[in-house]
mmCIF file of C-alpha atoms in Angstrom:
data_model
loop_
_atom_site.group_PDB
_atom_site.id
_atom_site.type_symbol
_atom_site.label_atom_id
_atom_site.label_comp_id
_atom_site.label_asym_id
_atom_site.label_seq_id
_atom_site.Cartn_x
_atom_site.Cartn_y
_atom_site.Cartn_z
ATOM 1 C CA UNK A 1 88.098 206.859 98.230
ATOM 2 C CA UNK A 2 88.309 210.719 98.027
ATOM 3 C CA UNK A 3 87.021 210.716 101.694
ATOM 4 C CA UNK A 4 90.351 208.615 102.653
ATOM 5 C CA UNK A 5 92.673 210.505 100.732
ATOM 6 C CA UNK A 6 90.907 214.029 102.112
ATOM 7 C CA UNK A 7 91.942 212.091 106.281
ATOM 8 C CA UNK A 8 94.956 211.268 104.731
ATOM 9 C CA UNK A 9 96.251 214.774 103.969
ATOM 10 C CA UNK A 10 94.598 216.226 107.021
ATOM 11 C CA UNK A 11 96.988 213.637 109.137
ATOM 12 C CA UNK A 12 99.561 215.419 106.985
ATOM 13 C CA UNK A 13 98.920 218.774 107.524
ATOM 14 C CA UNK A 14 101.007 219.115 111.061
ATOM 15 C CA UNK A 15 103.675 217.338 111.902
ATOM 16 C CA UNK A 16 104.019 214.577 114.442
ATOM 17 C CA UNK A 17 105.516 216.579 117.092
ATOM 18 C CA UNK A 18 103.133 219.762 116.882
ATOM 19 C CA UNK A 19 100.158 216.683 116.564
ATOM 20 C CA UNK A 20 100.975 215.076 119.914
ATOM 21 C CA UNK A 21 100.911 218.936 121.382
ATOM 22 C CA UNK A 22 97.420 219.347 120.239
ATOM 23 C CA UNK A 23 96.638 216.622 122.302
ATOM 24 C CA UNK A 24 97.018 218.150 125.287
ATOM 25 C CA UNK A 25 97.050 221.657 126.768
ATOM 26 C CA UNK A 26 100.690 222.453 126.905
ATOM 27 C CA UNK A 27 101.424 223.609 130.487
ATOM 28 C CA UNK A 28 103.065 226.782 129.507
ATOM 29 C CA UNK A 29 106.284 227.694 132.254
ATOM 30 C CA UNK A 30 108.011 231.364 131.152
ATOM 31 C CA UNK A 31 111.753 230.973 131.590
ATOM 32 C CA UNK A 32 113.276 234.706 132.369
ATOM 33 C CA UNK A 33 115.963 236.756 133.847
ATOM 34 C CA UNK A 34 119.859 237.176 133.120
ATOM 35 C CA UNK A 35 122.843 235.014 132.513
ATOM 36 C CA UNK A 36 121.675 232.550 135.436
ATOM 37 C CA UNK A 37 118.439 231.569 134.343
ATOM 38 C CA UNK A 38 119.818 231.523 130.322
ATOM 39 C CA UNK A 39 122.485 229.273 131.876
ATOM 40 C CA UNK A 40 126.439 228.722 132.246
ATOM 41 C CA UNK A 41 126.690 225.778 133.489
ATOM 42 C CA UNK A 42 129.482 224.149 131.885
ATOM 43 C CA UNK A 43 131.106 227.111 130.211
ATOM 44 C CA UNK A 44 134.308 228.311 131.107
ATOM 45 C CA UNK A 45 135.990 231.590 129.272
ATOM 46 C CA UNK A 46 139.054 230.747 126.656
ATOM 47 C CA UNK A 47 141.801 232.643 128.576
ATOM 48 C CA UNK A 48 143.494 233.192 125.233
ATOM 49 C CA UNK A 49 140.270 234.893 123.554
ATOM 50 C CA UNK A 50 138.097 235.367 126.266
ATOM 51 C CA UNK A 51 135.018 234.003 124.830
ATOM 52 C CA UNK A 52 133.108 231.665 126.101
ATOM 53 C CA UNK A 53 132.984 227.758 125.298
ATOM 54 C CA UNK A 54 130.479 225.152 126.691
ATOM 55 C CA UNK A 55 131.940 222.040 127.678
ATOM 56 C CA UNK A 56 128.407 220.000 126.390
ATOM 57 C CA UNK A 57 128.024 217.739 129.418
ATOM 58 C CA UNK A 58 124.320 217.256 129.697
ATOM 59 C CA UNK A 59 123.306 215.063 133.196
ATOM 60 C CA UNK A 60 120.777 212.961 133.501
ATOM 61 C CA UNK A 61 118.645 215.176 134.886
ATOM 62 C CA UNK A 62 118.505 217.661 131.880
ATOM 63 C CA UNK A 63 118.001 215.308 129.138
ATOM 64 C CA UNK A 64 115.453 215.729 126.434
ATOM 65 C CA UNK A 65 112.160 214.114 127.182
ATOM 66 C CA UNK A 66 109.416 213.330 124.854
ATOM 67 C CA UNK A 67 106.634 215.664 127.072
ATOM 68 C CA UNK A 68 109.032 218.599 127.329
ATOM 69 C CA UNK A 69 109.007 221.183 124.712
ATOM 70 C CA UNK A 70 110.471 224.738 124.036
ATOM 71 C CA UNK A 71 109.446 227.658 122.485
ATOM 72 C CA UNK A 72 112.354 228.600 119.602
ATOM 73 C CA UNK A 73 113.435 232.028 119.102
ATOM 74 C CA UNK A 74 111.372 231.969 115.545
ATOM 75 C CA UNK A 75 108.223 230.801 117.638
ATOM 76 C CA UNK A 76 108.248 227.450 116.816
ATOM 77 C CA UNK A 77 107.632 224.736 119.567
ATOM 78 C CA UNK A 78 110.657 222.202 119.296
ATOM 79 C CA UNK A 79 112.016 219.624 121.174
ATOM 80 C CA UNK A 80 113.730 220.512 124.262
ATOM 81 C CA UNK A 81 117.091 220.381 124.764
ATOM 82 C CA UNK A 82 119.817 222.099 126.474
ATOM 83 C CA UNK A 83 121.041 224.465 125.943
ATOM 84 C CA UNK A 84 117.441 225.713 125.754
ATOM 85 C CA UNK A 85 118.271 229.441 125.548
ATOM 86 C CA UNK A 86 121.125 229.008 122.649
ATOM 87 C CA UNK A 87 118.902 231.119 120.318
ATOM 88 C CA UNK A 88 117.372 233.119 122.687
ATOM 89 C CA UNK A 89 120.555 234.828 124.453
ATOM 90 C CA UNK A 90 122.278 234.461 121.184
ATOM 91 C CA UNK A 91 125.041 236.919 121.470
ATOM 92 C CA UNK A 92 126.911 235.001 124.782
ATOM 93 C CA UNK A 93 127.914 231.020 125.498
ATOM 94 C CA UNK A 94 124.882 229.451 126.861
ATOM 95 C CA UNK A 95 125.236 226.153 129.096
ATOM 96 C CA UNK A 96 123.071 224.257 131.259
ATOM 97 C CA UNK A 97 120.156 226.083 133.305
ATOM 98 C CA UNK A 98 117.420 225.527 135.600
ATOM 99 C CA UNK A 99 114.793 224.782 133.422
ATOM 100 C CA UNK A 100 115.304 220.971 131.825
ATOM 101 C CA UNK A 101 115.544 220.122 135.050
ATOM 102 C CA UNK A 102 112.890 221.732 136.426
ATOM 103 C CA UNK A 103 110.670 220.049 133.822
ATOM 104 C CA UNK A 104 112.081 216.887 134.138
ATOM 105 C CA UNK A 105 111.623 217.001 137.844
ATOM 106 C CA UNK A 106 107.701 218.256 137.728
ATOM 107 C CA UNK A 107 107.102 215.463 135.618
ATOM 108 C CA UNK A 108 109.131 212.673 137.477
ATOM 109 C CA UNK A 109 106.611 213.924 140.837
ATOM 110 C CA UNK A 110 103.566 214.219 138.944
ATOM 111 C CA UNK A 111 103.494 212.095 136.098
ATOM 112 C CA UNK A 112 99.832 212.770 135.027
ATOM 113 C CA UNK A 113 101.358 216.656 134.817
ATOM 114 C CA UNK A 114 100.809 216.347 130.898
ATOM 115 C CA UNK A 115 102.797 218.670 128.495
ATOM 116 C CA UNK A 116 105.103 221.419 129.260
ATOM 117 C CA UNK A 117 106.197 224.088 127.029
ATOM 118 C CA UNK A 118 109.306 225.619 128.098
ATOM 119 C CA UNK A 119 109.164 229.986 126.654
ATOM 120 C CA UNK A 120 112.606 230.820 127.235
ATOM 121 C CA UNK A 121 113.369 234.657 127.653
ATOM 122 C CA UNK A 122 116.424 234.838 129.685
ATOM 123 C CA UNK A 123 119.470 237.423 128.400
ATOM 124 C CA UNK A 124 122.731 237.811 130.323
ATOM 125 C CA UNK A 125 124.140 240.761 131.565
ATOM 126 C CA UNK A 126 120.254 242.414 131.889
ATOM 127 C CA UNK A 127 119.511 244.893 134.646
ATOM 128 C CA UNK A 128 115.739 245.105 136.069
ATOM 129 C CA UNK A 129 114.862 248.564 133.726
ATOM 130 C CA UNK A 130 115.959 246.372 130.758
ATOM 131 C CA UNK A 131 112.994 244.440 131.969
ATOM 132 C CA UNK A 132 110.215 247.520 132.533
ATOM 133 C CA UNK A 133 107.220 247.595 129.791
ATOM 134 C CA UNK A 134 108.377 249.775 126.747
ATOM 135 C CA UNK A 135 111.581 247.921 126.882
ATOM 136 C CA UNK A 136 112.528 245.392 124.227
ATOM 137 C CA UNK A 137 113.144 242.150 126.557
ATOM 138 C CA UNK A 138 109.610 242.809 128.493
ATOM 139 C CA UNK A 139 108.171 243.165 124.752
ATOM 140 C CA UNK A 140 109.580 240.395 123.778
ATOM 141 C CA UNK A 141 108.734 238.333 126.947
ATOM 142 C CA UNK A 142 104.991 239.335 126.188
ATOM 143 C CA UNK A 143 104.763 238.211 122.821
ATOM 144 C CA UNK A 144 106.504 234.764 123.209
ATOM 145 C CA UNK A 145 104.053 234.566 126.203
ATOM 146 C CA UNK A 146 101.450 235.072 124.317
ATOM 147 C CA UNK A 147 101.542 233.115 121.415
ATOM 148 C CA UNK A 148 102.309 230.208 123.157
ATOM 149 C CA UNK A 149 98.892 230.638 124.978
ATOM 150 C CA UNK A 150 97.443 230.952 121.450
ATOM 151 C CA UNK A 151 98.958 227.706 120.347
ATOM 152 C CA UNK A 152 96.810 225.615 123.180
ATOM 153 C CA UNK A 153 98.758 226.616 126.183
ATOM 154 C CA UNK A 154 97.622 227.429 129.962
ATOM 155 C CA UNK A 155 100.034 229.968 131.921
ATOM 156 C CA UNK A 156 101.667 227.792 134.815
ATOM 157 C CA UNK A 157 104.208 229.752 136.484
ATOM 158 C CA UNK A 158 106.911 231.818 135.786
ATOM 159 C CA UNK A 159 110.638 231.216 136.605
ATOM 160 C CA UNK A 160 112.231 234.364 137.381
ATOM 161 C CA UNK A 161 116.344 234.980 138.041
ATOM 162 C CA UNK A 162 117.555 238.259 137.780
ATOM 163 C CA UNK A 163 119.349 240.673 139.912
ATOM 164 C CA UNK A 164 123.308 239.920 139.561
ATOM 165 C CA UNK A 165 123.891 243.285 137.445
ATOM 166 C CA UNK A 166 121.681 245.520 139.746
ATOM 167 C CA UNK A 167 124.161 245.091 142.505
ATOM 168 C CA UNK A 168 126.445 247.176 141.338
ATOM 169 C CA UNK A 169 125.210 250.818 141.704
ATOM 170 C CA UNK A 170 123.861 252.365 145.184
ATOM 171 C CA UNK A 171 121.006 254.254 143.066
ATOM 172 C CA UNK A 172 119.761 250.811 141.279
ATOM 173 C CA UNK A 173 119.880 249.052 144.194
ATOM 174 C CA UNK A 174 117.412 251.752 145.947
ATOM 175 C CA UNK A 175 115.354 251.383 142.705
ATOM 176 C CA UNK A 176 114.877 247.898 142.223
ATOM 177 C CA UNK A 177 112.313 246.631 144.599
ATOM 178 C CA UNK A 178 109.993 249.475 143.172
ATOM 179 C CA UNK A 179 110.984 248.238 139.552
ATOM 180 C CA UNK A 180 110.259 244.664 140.254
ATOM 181 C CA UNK A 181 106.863 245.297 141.395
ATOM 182 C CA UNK A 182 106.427 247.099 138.861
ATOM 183 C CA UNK A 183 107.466 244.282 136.120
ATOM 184 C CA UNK A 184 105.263 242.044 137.834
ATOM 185 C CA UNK A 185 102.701 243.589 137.554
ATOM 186 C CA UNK A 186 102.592 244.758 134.666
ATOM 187 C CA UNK A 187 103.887 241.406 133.201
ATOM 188 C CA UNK A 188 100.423 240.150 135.026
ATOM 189 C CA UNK A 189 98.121 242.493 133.486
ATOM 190 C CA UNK A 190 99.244 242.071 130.054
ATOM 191 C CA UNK A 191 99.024 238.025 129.928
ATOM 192 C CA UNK A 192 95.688 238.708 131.356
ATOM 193 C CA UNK A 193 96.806 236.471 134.454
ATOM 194 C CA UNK A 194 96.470 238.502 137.748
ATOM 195 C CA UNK A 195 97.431 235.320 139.946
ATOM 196 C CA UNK A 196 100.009 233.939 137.564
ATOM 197 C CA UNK A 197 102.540 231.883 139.955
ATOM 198 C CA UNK A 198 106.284 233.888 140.244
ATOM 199 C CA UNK A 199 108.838 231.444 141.727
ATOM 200 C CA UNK A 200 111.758 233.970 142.068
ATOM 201 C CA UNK A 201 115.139 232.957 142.754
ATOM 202 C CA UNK A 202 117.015 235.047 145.573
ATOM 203 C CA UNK A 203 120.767 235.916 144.473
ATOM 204 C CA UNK A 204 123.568 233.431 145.004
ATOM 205 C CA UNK A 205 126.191 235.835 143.479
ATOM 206 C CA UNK A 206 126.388 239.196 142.136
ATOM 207 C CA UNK A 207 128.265 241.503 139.922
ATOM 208 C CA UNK A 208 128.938 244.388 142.725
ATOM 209 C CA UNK A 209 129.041 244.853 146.598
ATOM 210 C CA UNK A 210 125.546 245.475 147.075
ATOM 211 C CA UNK A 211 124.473 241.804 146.882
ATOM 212 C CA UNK A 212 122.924 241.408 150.298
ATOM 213 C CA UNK A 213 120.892 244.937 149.683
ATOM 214 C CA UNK A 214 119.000 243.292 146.164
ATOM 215 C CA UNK A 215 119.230 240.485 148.232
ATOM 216 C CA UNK A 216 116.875 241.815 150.670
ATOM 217 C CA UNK A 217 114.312 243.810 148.194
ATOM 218 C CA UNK A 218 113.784 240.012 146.334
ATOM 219 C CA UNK A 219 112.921 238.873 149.831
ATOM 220 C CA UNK A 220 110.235 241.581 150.633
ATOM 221 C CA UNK A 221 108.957 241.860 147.174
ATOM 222 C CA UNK A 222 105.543 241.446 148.976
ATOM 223 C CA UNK A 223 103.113 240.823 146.361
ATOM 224 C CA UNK A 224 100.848 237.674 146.284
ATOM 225 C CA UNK A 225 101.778 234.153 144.246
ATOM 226 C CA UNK A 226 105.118 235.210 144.280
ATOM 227 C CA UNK A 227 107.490 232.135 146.296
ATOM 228 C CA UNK A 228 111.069 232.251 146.863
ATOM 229 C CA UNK A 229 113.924 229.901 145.963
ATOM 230 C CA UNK A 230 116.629 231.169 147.663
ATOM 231 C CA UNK A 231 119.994 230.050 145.688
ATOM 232 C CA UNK A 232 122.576 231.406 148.392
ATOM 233 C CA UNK A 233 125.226 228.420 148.911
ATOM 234 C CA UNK A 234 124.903 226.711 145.668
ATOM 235 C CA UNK A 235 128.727 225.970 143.861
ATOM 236 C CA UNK A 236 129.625 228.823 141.636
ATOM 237 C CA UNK A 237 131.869 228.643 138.241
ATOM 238 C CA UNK A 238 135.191 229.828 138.983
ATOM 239 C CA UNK A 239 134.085 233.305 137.861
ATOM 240 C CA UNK A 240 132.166 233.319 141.322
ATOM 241 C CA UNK A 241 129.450 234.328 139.199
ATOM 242 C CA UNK A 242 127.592 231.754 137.617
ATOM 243 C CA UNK A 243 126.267 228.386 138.938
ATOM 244 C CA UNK A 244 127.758 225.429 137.935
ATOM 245 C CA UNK A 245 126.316 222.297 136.153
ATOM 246 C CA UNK A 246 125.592 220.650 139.013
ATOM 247 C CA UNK A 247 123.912 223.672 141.283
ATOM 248 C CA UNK A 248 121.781 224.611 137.682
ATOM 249 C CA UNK A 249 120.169 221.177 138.458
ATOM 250 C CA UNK A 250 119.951 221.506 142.316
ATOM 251 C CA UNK A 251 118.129 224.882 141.047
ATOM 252 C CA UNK A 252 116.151 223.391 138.930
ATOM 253 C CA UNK A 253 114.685 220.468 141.278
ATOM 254 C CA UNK A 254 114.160 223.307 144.081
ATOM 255 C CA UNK A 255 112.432 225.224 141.926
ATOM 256 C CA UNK A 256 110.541 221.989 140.949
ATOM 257 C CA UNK A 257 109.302 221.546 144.482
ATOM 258 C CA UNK A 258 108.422 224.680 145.605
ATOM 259 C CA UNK A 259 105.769 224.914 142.276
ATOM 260 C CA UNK A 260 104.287 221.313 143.242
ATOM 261 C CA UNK A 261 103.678 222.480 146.790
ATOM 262 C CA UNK A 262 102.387 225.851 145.829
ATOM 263 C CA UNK A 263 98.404 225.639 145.906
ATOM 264 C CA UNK A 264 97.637 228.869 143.557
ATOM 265 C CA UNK A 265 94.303 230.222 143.455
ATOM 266 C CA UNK A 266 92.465 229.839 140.278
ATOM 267 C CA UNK A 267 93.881 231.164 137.216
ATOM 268 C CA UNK A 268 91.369 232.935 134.720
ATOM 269 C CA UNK A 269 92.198 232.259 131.441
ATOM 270 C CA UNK A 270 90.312 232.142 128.452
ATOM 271 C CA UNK A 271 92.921 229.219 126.492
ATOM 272 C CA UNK A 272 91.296 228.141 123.064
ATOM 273 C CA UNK A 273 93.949 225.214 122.099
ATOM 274 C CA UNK A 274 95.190 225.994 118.066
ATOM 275 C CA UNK A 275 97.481 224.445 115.929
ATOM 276 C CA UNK A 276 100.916 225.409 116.139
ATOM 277 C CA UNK A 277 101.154 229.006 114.893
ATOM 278 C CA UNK A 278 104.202 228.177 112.626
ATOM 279 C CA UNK A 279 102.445 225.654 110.782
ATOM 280 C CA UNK A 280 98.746 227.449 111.024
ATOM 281 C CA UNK A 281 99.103 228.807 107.327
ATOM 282 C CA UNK A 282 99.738 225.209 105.477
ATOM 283 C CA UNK A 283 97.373 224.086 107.675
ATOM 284 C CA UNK A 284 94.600 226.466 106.142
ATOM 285 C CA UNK A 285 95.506 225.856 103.040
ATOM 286 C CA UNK A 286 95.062 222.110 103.558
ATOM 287 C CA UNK A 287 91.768 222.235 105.439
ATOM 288 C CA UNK A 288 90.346 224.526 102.894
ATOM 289 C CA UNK A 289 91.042 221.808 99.884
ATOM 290 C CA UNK A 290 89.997 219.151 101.758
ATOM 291 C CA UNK A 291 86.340 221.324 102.307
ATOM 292 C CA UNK A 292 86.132 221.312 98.879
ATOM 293 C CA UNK A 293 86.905 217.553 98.148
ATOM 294 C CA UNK A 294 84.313 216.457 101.124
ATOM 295 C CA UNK A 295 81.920 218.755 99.625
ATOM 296 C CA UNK A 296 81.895 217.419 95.990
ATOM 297 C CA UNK A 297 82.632 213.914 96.784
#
């Protein structure tokens, strides 16, 4: 009797979502960059207040799905949904992105894909040195990174958008193929992943004139496992800025089918699956009383 209750509680020490993860090794996919990447599609600026609202339409291709998951901004895996960066670029109007439907996509091609865990780290308005290693987003990237590795994931890829807000001074512009190499590899070395797959997104838009310059740098980054998805063409908001709904998901499927026809060379990783870091202390607690009732039962 005691050794049913002791199964009983164990069943009851994670929840049913963070149960089904341990199932599986969550195929871990980093979500960064600016305002693109977080997402806007659907949001349109209040010309009264000028702040952003989202008009909620989610398509089909962006719905939640039972095998997608997302790392929350208090490191808790949840169920995905958009707008997947709402606590993670917290301070603007997110809308729809790339990544739900990049998911969804991945898993509608390859349906024995398992898992993924969506780590969102996207924040508007972000230049490339915002993103250098010292700097609060890069630490931040890092640590989400890594402790979804500890909680039984295996690095996949990275999705990378960035470069809108470095197209607006001549001395950034000369800077920033230098200061990308320099994120990725760094990025690289400190998730212990020296091969980890970059899909990079080339500019559609940008905030200056030099557009076509960053442009160019993104094309000849040059370093190996790093693909292109070029984004030039896709329907902007009217802001000319940001993609809309529609190109977020065109985006998204791209991206999709550049990563299932990218053949990576082996990844080295030394992934241990664990439970779910925000439940690991109850889950102590639990396995450590039911020791004691096995033991003097």
């Amino acid at each position: 009797m005691l050794s049913f209750i002791a199964l009983a509680l164990l069943a009851l020490a994670l929840p049913i979502e963070c149960q089904n993860l341990l199932k599986h090794k969550l195929n871990i996919i980093i979500l960064a960059g600016q305002s693109n990447m977080a997402g806007r599609g659907g949001v349109a600026n209040e010309t009264s207040t000028g702040i952003g609202t989202w008009d909620g339409v989610v398509p089909p291709q962006c719905q939640p799905n039972p095998s997608i998951f997302r790392l929350s901004a208090d490191l808790a895996w949840v169920k995905a949904r958009e707008p997947i960066h709402a606590d993670i670029d917290a301070r603007k109007t997110d809308g729809v992105g790339p990544g739900m439907s990049f998911a969804n996509a991945v898993l509608t091609k390859d349906p024995n894909f398992g898992v993924v865990g969506l780590v969102p780290c996207a924040v508007g308005g972000t230049t490339i040195s915002q993103w250098q290693k010292g700097e609060f987003l890069y630490e931040q990237l890092v640590k989400r990174a890594e402790m979804a590795q500890q909680s039984g994931g295996v690095y996949r890829a990275m999705l990378w958008y960035q470069g809108e807000a470095d197209t607006v001074n001549e001395e950034d512009v000369e800077l920033y193929k230098g200061r990308l190499k320099t994120f990725f590899d760094d990025l690289r070395s400190d998730l212990h992943a020296p091969l980890l797959p970059i899909f990079q997104v080339i500019l559609a838009s940008g905030e200056g004139p030099y557009i076509e310059e960053v442009r160019e740098a993104q094309l000849n980054i040059g370093l190996p496992n790093v693909k292109c998805v070029d984004a030039k063409g896709l329907p902007l908001e009217p802001d000319d800025l940001h993609l809309t709904t529609q190109a977020q998901v065109r985006l998204g499927e791209m991206l999709a089918d550049a990563y299932l026809r990218f053949k990576p060379r082996s990844l080295q990783s030394n992934n241990v699956p664990t439970p779910c870091s925000n439940f690991v202390p109850f889950f102590i607690i639990t396995a450590q009383f039911l020791w004691i009732i096995l033991t003097f039962s």
